[in-house]
Short mmCIF file of C-alpha atoms and ligand atoms in Angstrom, two decimals:
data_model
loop_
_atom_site.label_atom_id
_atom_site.label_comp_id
_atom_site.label_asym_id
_atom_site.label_seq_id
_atom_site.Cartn_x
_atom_site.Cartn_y
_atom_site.Cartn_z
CA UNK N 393 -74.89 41.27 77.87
CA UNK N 394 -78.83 39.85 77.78
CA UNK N 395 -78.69 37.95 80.63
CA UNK N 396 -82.01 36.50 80.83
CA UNK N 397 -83.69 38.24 84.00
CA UNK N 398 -86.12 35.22 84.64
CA UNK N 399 -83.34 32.74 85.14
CA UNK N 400 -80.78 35.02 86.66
CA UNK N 401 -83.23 35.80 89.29
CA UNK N 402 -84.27 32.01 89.84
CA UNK N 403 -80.85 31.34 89.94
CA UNK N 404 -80.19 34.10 92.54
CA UNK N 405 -83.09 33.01 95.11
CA UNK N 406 -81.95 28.93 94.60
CA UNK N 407 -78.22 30.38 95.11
CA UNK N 408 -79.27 32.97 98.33
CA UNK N 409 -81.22 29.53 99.79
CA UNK N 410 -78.05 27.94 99.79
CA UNK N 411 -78.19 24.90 97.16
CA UNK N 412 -77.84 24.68 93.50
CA UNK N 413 -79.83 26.19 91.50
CA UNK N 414 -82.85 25.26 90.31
CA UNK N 415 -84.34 24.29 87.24
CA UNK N 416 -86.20 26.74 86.43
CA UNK N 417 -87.83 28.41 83.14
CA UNK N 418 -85.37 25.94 81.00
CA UNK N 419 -87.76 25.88 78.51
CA UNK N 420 -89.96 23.32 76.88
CA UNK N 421 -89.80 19.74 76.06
CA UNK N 422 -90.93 18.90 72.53
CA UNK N 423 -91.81 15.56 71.73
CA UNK N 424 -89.94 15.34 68.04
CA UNK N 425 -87.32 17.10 66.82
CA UNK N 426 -83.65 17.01 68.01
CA UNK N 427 -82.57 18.90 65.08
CA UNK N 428 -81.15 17.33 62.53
CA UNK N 429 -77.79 16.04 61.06
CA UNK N 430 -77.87 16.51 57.66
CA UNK N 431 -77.11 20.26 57.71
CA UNK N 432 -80.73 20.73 55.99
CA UNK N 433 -81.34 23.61 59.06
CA UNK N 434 -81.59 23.14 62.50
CA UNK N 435 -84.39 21.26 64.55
CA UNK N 436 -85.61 21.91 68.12
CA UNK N 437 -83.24 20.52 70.99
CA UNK N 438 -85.44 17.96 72.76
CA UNK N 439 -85.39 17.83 76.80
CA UNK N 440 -85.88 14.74 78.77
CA UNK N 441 -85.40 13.57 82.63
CA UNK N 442 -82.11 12.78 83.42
CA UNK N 443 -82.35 12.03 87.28
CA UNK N 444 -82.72 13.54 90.28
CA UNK N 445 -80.15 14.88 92.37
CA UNK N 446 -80.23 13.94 96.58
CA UNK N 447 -81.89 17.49 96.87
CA UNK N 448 -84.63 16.39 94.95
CA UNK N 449 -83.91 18.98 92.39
CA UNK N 450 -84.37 17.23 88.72
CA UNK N 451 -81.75 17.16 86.28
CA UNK N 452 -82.34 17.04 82.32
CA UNK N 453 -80.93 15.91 79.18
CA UNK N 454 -80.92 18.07 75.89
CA UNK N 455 -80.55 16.29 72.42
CA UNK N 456 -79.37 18.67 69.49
CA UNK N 457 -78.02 18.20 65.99
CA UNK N 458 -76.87 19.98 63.33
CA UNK N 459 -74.35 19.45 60.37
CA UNK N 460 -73.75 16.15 61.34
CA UNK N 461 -72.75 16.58 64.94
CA UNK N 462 -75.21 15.20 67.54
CA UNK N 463 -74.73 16.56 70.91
CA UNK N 464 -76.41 15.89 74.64
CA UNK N 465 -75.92 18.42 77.38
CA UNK N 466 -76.86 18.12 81.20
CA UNK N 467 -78.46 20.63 82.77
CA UNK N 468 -76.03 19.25 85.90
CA UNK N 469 -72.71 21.32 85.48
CA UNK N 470 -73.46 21.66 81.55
CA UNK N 471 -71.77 18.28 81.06
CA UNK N 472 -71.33 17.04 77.19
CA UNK N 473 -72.57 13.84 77.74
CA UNK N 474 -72.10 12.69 74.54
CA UNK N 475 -70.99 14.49 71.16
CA UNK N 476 -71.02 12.05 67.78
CA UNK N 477 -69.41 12.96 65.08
CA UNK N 478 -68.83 11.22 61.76
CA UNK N 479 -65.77 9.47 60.24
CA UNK N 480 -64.69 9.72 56.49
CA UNK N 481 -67.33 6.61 55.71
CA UNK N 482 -70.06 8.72 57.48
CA UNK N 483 -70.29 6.70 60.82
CA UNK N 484 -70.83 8.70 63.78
CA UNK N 485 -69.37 7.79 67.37
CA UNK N 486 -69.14 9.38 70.31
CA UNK N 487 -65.81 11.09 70.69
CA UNK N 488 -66.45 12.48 74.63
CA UNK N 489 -65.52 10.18 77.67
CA UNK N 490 -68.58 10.14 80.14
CA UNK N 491 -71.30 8.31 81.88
CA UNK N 492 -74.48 6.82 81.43
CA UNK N 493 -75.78 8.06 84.57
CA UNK N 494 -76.25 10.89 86.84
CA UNK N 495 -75.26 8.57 90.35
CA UNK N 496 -71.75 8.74 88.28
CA UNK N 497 -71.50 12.11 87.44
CA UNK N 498 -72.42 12.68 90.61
CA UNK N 499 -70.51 10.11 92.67
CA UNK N 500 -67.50 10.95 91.02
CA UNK N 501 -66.01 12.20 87.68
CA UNK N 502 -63.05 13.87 86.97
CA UNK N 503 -64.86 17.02 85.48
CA UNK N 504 -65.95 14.30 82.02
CA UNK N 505 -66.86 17.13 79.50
CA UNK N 506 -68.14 19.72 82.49
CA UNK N 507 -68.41 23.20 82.39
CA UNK N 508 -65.39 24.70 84.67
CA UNK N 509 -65.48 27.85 86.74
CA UNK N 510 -65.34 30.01 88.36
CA UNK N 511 -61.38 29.26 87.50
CA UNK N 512 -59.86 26.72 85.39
CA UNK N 513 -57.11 25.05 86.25
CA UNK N 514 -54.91 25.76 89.90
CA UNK N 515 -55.04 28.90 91.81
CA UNK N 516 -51.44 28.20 94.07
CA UNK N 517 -52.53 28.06 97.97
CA UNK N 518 -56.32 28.86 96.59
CA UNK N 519 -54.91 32.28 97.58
CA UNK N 520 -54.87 35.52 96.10
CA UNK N 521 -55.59 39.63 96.22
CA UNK N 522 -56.84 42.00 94.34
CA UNK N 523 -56.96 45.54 95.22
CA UNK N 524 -55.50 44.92 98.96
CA UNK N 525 -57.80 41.99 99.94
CA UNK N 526 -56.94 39.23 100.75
CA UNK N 527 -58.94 35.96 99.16
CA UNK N 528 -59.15 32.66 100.44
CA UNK N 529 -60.74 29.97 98.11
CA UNK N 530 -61.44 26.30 98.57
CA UNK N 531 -58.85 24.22 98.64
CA UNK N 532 -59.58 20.64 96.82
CA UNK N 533 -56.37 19.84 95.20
CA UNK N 534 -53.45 19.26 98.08
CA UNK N 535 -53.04 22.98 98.91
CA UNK N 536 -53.99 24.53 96.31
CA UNK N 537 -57.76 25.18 94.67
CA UNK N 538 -58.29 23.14 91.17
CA UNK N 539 -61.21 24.31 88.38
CA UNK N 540 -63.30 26.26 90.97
CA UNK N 541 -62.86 24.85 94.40
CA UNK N 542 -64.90 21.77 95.93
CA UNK N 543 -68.26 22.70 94.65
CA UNK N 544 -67.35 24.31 91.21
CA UNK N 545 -69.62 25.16 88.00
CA UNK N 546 -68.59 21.33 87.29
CA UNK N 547 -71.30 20.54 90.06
CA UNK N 548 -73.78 23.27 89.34
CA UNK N 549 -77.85 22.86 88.38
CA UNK N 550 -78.01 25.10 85.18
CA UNK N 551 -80.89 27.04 83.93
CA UNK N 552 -81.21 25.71 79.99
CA UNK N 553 -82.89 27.56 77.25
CA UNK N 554 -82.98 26.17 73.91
CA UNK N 555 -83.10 27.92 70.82
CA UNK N 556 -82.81 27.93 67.11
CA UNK N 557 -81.50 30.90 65.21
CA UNK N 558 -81.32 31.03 61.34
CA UNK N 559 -79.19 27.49 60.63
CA UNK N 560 -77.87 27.67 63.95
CA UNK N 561 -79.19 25.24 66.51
CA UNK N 562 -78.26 25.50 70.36
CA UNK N 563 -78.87 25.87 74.00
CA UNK N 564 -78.22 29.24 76.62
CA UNK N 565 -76.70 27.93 80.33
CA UNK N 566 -77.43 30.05 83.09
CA UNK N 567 -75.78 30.20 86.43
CA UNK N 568 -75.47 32.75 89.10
CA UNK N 569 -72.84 31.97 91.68
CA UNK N 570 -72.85 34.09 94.95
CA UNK N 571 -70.66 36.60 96.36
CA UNK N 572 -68.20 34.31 98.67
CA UNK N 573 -69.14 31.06 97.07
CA UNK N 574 -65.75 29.29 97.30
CA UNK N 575 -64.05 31.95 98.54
CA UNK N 576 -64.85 34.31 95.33
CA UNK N 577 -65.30 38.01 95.59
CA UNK N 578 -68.29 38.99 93.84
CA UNK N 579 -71.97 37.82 92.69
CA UNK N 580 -71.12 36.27 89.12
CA UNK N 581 -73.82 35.92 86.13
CA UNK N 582 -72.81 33.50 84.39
CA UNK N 583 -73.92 32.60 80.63
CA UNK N 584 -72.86 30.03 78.39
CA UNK N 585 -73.68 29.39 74.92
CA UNK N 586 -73.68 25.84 73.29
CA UNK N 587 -73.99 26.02 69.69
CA UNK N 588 -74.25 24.17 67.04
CA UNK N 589 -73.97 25.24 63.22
CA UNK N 590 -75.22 24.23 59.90
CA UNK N 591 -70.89 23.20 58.92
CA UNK N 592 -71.56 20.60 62.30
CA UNK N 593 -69.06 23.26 64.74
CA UNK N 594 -69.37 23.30 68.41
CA UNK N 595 -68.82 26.61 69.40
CA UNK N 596 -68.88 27.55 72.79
CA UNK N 597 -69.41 31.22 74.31
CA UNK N 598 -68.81 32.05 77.43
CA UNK N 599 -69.79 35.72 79.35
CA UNK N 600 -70.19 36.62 82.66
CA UNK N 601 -70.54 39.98 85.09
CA UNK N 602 -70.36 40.64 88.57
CA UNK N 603 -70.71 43.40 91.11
CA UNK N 604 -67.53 43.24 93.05
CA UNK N 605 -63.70 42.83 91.09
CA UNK N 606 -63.18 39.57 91.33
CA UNK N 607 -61.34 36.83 88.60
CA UNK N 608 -62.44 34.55 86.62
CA UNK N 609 -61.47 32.33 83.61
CA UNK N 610 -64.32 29.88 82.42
CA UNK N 611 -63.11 26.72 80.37
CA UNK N 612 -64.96 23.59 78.74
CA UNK N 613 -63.45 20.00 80.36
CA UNK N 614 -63.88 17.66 77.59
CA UNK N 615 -62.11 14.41 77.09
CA UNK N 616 -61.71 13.88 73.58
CA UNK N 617 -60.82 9.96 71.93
CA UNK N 618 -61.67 10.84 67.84
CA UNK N 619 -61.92 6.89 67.66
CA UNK N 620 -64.65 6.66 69.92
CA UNK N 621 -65.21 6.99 74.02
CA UNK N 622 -64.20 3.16 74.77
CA UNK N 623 -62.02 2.85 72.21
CA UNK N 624 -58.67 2.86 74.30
CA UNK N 625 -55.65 4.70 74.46
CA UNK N 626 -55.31 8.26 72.79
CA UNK N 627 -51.54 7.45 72.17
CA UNK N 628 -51.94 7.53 68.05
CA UNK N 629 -53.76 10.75 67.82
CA UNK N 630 -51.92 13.62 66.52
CA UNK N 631 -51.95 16.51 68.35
CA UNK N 632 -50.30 20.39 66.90
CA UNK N 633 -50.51 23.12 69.29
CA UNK N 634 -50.21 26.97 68.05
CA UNK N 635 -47.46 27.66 70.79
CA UNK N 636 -43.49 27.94 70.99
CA UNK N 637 -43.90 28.74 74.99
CA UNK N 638 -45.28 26.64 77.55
CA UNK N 639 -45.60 27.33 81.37
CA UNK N 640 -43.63 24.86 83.38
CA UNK N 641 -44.78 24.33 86.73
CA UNK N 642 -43.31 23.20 89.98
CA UNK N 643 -44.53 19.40 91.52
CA UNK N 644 -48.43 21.27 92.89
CA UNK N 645 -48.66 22.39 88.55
CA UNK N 646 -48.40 25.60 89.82
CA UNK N 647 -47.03 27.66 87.16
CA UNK N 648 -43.27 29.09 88.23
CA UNK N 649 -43.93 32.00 86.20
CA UNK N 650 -41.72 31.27 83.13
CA UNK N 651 -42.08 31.03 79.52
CA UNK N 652 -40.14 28.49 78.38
CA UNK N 653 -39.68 27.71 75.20
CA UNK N 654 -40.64 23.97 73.66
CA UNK N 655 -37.92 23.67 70.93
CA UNK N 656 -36.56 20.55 71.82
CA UNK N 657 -38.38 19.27 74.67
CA UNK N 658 -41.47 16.93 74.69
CA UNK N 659 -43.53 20.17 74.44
CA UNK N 660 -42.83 21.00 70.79
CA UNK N 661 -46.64 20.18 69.00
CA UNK N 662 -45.63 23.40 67.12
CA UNK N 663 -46.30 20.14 63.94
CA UNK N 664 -48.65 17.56 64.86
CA UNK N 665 -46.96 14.02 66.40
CA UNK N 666 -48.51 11.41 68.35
CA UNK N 667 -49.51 12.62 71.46
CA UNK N 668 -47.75 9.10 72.73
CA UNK N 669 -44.63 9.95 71.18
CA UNK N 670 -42.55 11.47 73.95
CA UNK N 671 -44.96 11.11 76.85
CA UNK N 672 -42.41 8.26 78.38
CA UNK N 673 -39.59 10.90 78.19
CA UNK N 674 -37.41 11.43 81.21
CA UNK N 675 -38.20 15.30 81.50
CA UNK N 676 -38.82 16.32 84.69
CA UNK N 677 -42.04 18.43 83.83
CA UNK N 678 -43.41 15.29 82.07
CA UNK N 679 -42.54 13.51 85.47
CA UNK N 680 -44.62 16.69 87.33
CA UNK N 681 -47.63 16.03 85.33
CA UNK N 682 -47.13 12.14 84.98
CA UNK N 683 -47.87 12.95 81.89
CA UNK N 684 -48.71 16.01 79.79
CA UNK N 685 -51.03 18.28 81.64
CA UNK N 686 -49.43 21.82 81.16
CA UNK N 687 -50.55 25.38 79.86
CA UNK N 688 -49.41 26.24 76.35
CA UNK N 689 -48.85 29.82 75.89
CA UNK N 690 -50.14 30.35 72.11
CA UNK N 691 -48.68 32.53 69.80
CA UNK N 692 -51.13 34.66 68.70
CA UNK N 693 -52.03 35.85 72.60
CA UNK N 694 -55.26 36.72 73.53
CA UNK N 695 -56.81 38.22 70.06
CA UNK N 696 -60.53 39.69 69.51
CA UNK N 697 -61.61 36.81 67.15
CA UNK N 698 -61.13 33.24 67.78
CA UNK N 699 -57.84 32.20 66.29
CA UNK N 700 -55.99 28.77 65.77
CA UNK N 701 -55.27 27.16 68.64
CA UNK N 702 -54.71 23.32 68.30
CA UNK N 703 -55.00 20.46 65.71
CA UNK N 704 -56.04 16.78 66.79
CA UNK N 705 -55.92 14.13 64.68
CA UNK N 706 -57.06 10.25 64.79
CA UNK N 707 -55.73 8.55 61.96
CA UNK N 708 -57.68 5.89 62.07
CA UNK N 709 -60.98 7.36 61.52
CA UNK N 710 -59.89 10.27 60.14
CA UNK N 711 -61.63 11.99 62.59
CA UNK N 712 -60.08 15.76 62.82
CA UNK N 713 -61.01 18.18 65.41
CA UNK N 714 -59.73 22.07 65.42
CA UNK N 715 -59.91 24.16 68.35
CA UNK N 716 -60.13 28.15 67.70
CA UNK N 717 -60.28 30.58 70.65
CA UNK N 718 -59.86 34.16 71.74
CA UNK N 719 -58.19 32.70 74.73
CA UNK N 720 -54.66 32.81 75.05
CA UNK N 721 -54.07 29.51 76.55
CA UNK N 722 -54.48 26.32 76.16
CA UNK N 723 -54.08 23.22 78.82
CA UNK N 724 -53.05 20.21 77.51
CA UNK N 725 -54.06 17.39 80.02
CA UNK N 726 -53.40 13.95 78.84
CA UNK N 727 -55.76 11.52 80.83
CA UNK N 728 -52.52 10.56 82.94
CA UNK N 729 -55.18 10.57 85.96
CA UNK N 730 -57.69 7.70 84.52
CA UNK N 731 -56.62 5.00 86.16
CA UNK N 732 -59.01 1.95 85.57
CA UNK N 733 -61.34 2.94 88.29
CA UNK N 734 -64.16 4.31 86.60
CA UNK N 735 -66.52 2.18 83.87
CA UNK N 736 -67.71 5.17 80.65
CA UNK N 737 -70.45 5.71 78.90
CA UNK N 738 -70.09 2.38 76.57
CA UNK N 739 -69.51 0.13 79.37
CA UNK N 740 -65.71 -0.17 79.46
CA UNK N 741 -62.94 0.49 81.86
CA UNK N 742 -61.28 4.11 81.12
CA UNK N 743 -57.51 3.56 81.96
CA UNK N 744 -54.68 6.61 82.02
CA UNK N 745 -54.66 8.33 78.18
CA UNK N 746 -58.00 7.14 77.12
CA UNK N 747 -58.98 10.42 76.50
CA UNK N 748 -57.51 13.92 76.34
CA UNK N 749 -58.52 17.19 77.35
CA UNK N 750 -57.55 20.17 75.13
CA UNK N 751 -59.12 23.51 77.60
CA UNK N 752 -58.54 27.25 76.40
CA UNK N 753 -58.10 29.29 79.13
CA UNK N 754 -56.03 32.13 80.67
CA UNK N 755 -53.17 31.03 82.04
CA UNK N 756 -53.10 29.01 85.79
CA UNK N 757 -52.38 30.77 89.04
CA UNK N 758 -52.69 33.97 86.89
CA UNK N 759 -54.57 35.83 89.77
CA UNK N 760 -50.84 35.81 91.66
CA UNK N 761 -48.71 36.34 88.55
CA UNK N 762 -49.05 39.75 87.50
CA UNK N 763 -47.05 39.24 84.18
CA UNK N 764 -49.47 36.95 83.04
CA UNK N 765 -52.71 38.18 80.93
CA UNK N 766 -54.97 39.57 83.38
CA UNK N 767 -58.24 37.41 84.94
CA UNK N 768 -59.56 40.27 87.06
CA UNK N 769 -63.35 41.55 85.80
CA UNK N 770 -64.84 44.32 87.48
CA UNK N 771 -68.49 45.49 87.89
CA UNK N 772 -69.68 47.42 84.52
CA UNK N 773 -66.99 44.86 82.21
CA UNK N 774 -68.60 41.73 81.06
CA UNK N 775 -66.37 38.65 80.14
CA UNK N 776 -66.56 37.13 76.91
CA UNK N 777 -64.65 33.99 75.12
CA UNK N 778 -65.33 32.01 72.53
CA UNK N 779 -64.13 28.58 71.77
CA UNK N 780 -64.99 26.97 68.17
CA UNK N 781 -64.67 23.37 67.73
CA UNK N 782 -64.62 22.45 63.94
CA UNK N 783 -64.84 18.80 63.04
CA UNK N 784 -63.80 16.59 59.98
CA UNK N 785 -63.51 13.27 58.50
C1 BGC G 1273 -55.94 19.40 85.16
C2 BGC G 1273 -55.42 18.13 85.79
C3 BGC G 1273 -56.52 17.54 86.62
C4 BGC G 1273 -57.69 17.27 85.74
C5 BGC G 1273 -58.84 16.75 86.52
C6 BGC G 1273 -57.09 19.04 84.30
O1 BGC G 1273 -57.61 20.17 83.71
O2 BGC G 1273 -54.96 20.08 84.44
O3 BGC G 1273 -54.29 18.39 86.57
O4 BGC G 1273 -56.12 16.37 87.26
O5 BGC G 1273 -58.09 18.45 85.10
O6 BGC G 1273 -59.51 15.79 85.84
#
């Protein structure tokens, strides 16, 4: 992997002085540009302030287009803060649940279109081992250790470079994470790519190395309302998921290490259905996750190419997203936690199922269930996924 040796190596001093990292070498600001959204070719991302966090370390906004899909990243834990796309009479909105301000983000925000890592999802007890050692993470979630521990990726100063490549249009995240932080074995280098293409996709590539085993399993925490960010409920989408097997979980959404089948239960998105449809039924795993907010275990497993993964639909718009990954999981969390506390990017309330998050990943708790796909990455291996969001009207 090309990790970038300037940025890995500001990372590594900002991460060895104890705080975030830096922005550093993130490239230039251009005064025009922003790529387009025609898909005529790619412009230039454009970079502008964004705030400043208590540390005084400055945090920026990149603007990119392409296709027809406008995006804005933060360099702050490579948050979407906003990603328009058009419906079938050509109006764009923005589909990602977020805020207008850094204080916010900062303040609190249940992971609104953040980068997640060093572990998606629950690691039981924040406990595991790997090759006879014992690990002990952060704990943030009751007793276990949810999407990285207490200061995860989520809350992370990236390095951003921008480029443009052939019709291609997109930005390179940088972070290095330190051997121990939250509890992990090993100094990760972390890269993600944001890009966008000509056709309007997101697709997002994750890779990473280290220089001690350790796990790791790097996911994308979108919320995604097809109607629009402050439109309201999520109920009428239509979601399909590419699984028959789901992974129940006990009342902490720890995984109990079965693969149960979804024939019959509220589980079954094997064709699409409202995602409101049978989130009121009296199954006790819909009770566990007030809500959906489970692993799917899709069928076609972890494969070498990105392969179909999950369908969502708003019918109102006709606003169509499709999710492709190497990964072979996918969490399904429907918004059951919004609860009317927190005021989104177009100035309304967010209340429980405004917005849904749709994260490929390996599967939770994997690092203490050996018959799930393995998370462990040693020193010489790099890790590599790729998600592709496609988008249609
Ligand atoms: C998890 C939820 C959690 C949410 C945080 C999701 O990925 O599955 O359980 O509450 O993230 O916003």
């Amino acid at each position: 992997m090309e990790l970038n040796r300037r940025t890995v190596m500001a990372g590594a001093a900002a991460a060895a002085a104890g705080i975030a990292a830096t922005t550093v070498g993130g490239g230039t600001a251009h005064a025009t540009g922003g790529g387009n959204d025609r898909g005529t070719g790619p412009g230039k991302p454009v970079r502008t302030p964004f705030g400043t966090l208590a540390d005084g370390t400055k945090v920026h906004r990149w603007s990119l287009a392409n296709g027809g899909t406008r995006l804005k990243v933060l360099s702050y834990g490579g948050i979407v803060q906003s990603l328009e796309i058009p419906d079938r009479r050509g109006r764009h909105t923005n589909v990602s649940l977020g805020f207008g301000t850094l204080e916010e983000y900062v303040a609190s925000s249940p992971y609104f279109g953040a980068l997640i890592g060093r572990y998606g999802n629950r690691i039981g007890k924040g406990r595991f081992s790997l090759d006879g050692t014992a690990h002990q993470l952060s704990v943030n979630d009751g007793a276990n250790s949810l999407h990285g521990g207490a200061q995860g990726f989520d809350k992370r100063v990236w390095d951003v470079e921008p480029f443009t490549e052939g019709s291609d249009v997109g930005l390179r995240l940088y972070y290095v994470s330190a051997d121990g932080e939250m509890g992990y074995p090993g100094t990760l280098r972390t890269k993600v790519t944001y890009t966008l293409t000509r056709h309007g996709d997101w697709r997002v590539d994750y890779a990473a190395t280290t220089d001690r085993a350790t796990v790791v399993n790097l996911t994308s925490h979108v919320y995604w309302n097809l109607a629009g960010e402050s439109s309201g409920s999520v109920n009428d989408h239509e979601l399909s998921i590419a699984a028959t097997r789901y992974t129940p979980v006990d009342a902490g959404l720890i995984p109990t290490g079965e693969l149960a089948r979804v024939g019959g239960t509220p589980f079954d998105f094997r064709s699409a259905k409202p995602v409101g449809r049978d989130l009121r039924v009296a199954h006790p795993q819909v009770l566990y996750g007030q809500g959906f907010d489970h692993n799917w275990v899709l069928d076609k497993g972890v494969t070498a190419r990105p392969g179909p993964a999950a369908t969502l639909r708003d019918p109102s718009s006709g606003r169509t997203l499709r999710i492709a990954t190497n990964e072979p999981g996918l969490q399904f969390y429907s918004g059951n936690f919004l609860d009317g506390t927190l005021v989104g990017t177009g100035g309304r309330v967010y209340r429980q199922g405004d917005g849904l998050c749709l994260e490929t990943q390996h599967f939770p708790d994997s690092p203490n269930r050996p018959s799930f796909p393995s998370t462990v990455l040693r020193p010489g291996e790099t890790y590599r996924t790729t998600t592709v969001h496609s988008f249609d009207a």
